[in-house]
Short mmCIF file of C-alpha atoms in Angstrom, two decimals:
data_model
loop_
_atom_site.label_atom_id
_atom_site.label_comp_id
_atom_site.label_asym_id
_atom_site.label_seq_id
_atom_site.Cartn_x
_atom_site.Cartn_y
_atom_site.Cartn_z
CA UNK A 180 99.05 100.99 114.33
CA UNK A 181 100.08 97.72 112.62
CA UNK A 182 100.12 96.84 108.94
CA UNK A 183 100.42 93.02 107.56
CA UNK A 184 99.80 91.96 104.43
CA UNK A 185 96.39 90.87 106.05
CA UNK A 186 95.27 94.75 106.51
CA UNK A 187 95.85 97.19 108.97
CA UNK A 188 94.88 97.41 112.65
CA UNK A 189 94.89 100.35 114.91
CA UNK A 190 92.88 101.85 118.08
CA UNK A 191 90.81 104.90 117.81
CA UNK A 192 90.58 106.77 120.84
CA UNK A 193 87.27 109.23 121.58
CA UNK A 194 88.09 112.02 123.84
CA UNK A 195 84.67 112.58 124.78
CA UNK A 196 84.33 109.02 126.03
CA UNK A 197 87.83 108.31 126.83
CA UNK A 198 87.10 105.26 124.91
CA UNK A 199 89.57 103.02 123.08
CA UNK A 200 87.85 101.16 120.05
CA UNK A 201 90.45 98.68 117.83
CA UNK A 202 89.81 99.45 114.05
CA UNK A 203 90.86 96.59 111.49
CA UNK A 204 90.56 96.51 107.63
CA UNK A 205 91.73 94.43 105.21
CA UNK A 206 92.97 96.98 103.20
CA UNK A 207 96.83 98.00 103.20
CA UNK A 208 98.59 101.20 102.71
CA UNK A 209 99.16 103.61 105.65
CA UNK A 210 97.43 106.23 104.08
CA UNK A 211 93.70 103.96 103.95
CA UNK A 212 94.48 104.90 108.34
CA UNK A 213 93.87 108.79 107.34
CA UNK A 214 90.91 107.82 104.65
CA UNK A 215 89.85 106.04 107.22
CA UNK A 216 89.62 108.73 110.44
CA UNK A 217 88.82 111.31 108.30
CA UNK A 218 85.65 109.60 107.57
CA UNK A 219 84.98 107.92 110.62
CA UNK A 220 85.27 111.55 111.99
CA UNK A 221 82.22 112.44 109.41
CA UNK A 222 80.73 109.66 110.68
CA UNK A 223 80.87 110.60 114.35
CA UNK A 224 79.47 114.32 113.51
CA UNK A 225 76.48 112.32 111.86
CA UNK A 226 75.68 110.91 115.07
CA UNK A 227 77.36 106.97 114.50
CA UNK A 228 79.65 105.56 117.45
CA UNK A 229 83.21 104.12 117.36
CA UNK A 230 81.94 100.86 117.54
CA UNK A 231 79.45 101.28 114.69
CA UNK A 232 82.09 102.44 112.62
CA UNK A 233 84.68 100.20 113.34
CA UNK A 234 82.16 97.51 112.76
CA UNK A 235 81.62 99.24 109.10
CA UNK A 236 85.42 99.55 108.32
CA UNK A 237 86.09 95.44 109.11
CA UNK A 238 83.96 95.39 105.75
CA UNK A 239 85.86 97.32 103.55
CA UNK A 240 87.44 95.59 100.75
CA UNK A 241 90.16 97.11 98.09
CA UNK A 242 89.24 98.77 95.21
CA UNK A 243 90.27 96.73 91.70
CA UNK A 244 93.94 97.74 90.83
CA UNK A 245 94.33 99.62 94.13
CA UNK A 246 96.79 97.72 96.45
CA UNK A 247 94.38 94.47 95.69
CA UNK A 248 96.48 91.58 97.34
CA UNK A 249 95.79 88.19 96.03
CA UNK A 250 97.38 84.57 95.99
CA UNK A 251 97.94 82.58 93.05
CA UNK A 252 96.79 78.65 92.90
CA UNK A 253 101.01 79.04 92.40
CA UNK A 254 101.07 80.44 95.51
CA UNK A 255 102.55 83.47 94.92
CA UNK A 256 101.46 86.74 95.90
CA UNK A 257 100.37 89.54 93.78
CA UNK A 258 99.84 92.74 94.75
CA UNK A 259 97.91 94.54 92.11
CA UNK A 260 98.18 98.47 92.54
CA UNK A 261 97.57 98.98 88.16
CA UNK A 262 95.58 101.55 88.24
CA UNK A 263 97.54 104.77 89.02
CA UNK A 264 100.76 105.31 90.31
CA UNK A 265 101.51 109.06 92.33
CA UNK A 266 105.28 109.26 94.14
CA UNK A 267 103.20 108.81 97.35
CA UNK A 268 101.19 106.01 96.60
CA UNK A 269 104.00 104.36 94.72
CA UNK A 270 105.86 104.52 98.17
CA UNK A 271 102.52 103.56 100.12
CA UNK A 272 102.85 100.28 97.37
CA UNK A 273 106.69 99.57 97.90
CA UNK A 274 105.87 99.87 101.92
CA UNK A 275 103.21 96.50 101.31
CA UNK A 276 105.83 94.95 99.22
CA UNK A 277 108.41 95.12 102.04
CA UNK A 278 105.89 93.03 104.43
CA UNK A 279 106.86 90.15 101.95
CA UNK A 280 109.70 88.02 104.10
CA UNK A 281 109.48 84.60 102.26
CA UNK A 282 110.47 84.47 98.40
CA UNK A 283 111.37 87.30 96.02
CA UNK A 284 110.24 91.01 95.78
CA UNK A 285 109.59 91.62 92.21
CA UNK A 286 108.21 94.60 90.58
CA UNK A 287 107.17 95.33 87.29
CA UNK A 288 106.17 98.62 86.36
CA UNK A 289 105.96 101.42 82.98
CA UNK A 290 106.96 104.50 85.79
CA UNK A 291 104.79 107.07 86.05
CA UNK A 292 103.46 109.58 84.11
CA UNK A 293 102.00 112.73 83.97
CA UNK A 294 104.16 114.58 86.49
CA UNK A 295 104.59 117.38 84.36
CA UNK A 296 108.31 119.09 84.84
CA UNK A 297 108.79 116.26 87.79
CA UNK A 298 108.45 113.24 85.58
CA UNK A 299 111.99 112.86 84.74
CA UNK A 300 112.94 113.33 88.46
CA UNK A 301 110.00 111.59 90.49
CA UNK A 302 110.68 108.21 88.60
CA UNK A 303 114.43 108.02 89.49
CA UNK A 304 113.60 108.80 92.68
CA UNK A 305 111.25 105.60 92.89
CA UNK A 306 114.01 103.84 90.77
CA UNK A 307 116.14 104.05 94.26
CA UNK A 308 113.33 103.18 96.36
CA UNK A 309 112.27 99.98 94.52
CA UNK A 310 116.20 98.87 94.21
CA UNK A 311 116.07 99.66 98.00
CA UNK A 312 113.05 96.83 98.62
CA UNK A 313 112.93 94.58 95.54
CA UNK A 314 115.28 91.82 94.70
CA UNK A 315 113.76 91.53 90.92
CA UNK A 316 112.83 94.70 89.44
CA UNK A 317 110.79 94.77 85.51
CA UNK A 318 110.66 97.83 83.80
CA UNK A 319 108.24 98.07 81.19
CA UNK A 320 109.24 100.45 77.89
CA UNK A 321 112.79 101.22 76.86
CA UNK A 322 112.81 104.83 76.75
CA UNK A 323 110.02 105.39 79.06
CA UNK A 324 111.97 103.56 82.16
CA UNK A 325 115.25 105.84 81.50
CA UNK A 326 115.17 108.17 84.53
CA UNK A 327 113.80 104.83 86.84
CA UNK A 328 117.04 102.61 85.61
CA UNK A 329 119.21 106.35 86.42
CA UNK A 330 117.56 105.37 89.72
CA UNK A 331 118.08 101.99 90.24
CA UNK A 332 121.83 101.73 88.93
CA UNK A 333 122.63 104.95 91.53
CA UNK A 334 121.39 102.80 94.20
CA UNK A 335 123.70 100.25 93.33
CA UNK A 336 121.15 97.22 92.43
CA UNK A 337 122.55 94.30 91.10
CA UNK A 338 121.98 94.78 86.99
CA UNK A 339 121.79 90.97 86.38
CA UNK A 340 118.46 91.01 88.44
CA UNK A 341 116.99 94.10 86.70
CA UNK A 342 115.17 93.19 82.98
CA UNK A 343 113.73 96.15 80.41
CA UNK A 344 111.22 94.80 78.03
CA UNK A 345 109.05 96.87 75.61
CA UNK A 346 105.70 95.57 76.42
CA UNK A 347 103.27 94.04 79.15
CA UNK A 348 103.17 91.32 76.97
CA UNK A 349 106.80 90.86 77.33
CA UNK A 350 106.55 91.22 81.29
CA UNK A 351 103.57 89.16 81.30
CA UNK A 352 106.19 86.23 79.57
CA UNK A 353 108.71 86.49 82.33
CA UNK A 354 106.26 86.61 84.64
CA UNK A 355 104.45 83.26 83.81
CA UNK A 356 108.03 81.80 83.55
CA UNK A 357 109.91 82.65 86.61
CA UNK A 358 107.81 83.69 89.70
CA UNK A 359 107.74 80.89 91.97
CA UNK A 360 105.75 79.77 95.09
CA UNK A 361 107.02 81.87 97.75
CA UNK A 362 107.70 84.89 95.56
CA UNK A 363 105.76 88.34 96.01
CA UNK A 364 104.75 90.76 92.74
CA UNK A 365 103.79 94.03 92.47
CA UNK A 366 102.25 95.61 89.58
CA UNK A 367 102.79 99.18 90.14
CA UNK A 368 101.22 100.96 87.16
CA UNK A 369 99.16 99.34 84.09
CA UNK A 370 100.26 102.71 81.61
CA UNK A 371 99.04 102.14 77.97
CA UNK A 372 101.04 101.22 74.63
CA UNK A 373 100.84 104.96 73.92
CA UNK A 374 103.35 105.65 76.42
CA UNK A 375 105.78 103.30 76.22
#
């Protein structure tokens, strides 16, 4: 199994047929490889072959907001994963930003919400995972980001590369005025004003 910023590759193999078919997809995130047997396995029951299905998946393209990779006219590369953030998928995302070798790592993010009891806990646990992979790090609300900058100063990231602003607007600013050509973005999270 492979994963590049391209998509993922990987070989199913069909024990009936003893047959080795190479899946690709230009979708990213090691957990699209388990969405992906799990329905090619559907698939198979309904009577389609490997190759018919691995002909299908080399179609699929990301969802809006969901790990969407895209290059600027800057030439920088955004990865867009706004829509929802989970402690899994919020790993899955950091996992794609790590690919990046050329530029910066920079994330900007709001945390995540809706964790119930966990909340507190889950985001400065991703605090120390993004200071593990980023080398700019965002944070989007003052007292929303708390527990995520508990994180990120425990894992011993350099505070002159870590900004807090109150809005997207804000974050949207530095954005436009300091990613360069080489550098690599991920939006993980688009949470509205009414939490920050």
């Amino acid at each position: 199994m492979q994963q590049s910023l391209a998509g993922l590759r990987f070989e199913v193999y069909d024990r009936q047929s003893e047959a080795r078919v190479p899946f690709q997809a230009a979708l990213v995130g090691l957990h699209n490889v388990t969405n992906i047997l799990l329905a090619s396995a559907v698939a198979v029951e309904c009577g389609l072959s490997l190759a018919e299905i691995a002909a299908r998946v080399a179609t699929l393209e990301p969802s809006e907001h969901r790990l969407n990779i895209r290059k600027l006219e800057t030439g920088a590369l955004i990865i867009d994963d706004a829509y929802s953030a989970n402690p899994v998928g919020a790993l899955s995302a950091l996992e794609v930003l790590k690919l990046h070798q050329v530029g910066r790592r920079i994330v900007i993010t709001p945390g995540m919400v809706e964790l119930g009891p966990l909340q507190d806990e889950e985001n400065e646990r991703l605090g120390t995972h993004i200071a593990a992979v980023a080398s700019d790090i965002i944070l989007v609300g003052i007292e929303q980001t708390r527990p995520l900058q508990r994180g990120i100063a425990a894992a011993g990231f350099d505070p002159s590369h870590l900004q807090v602003v109150d809005t997207f607007e804000a974050a949207r600013q530095w954005f436009q005025a300091q990613v360069g050509r080489n550098d690599a973005v991920l939006f993980l999270n688009d949470l509205p004003d009414t939490y920050l």
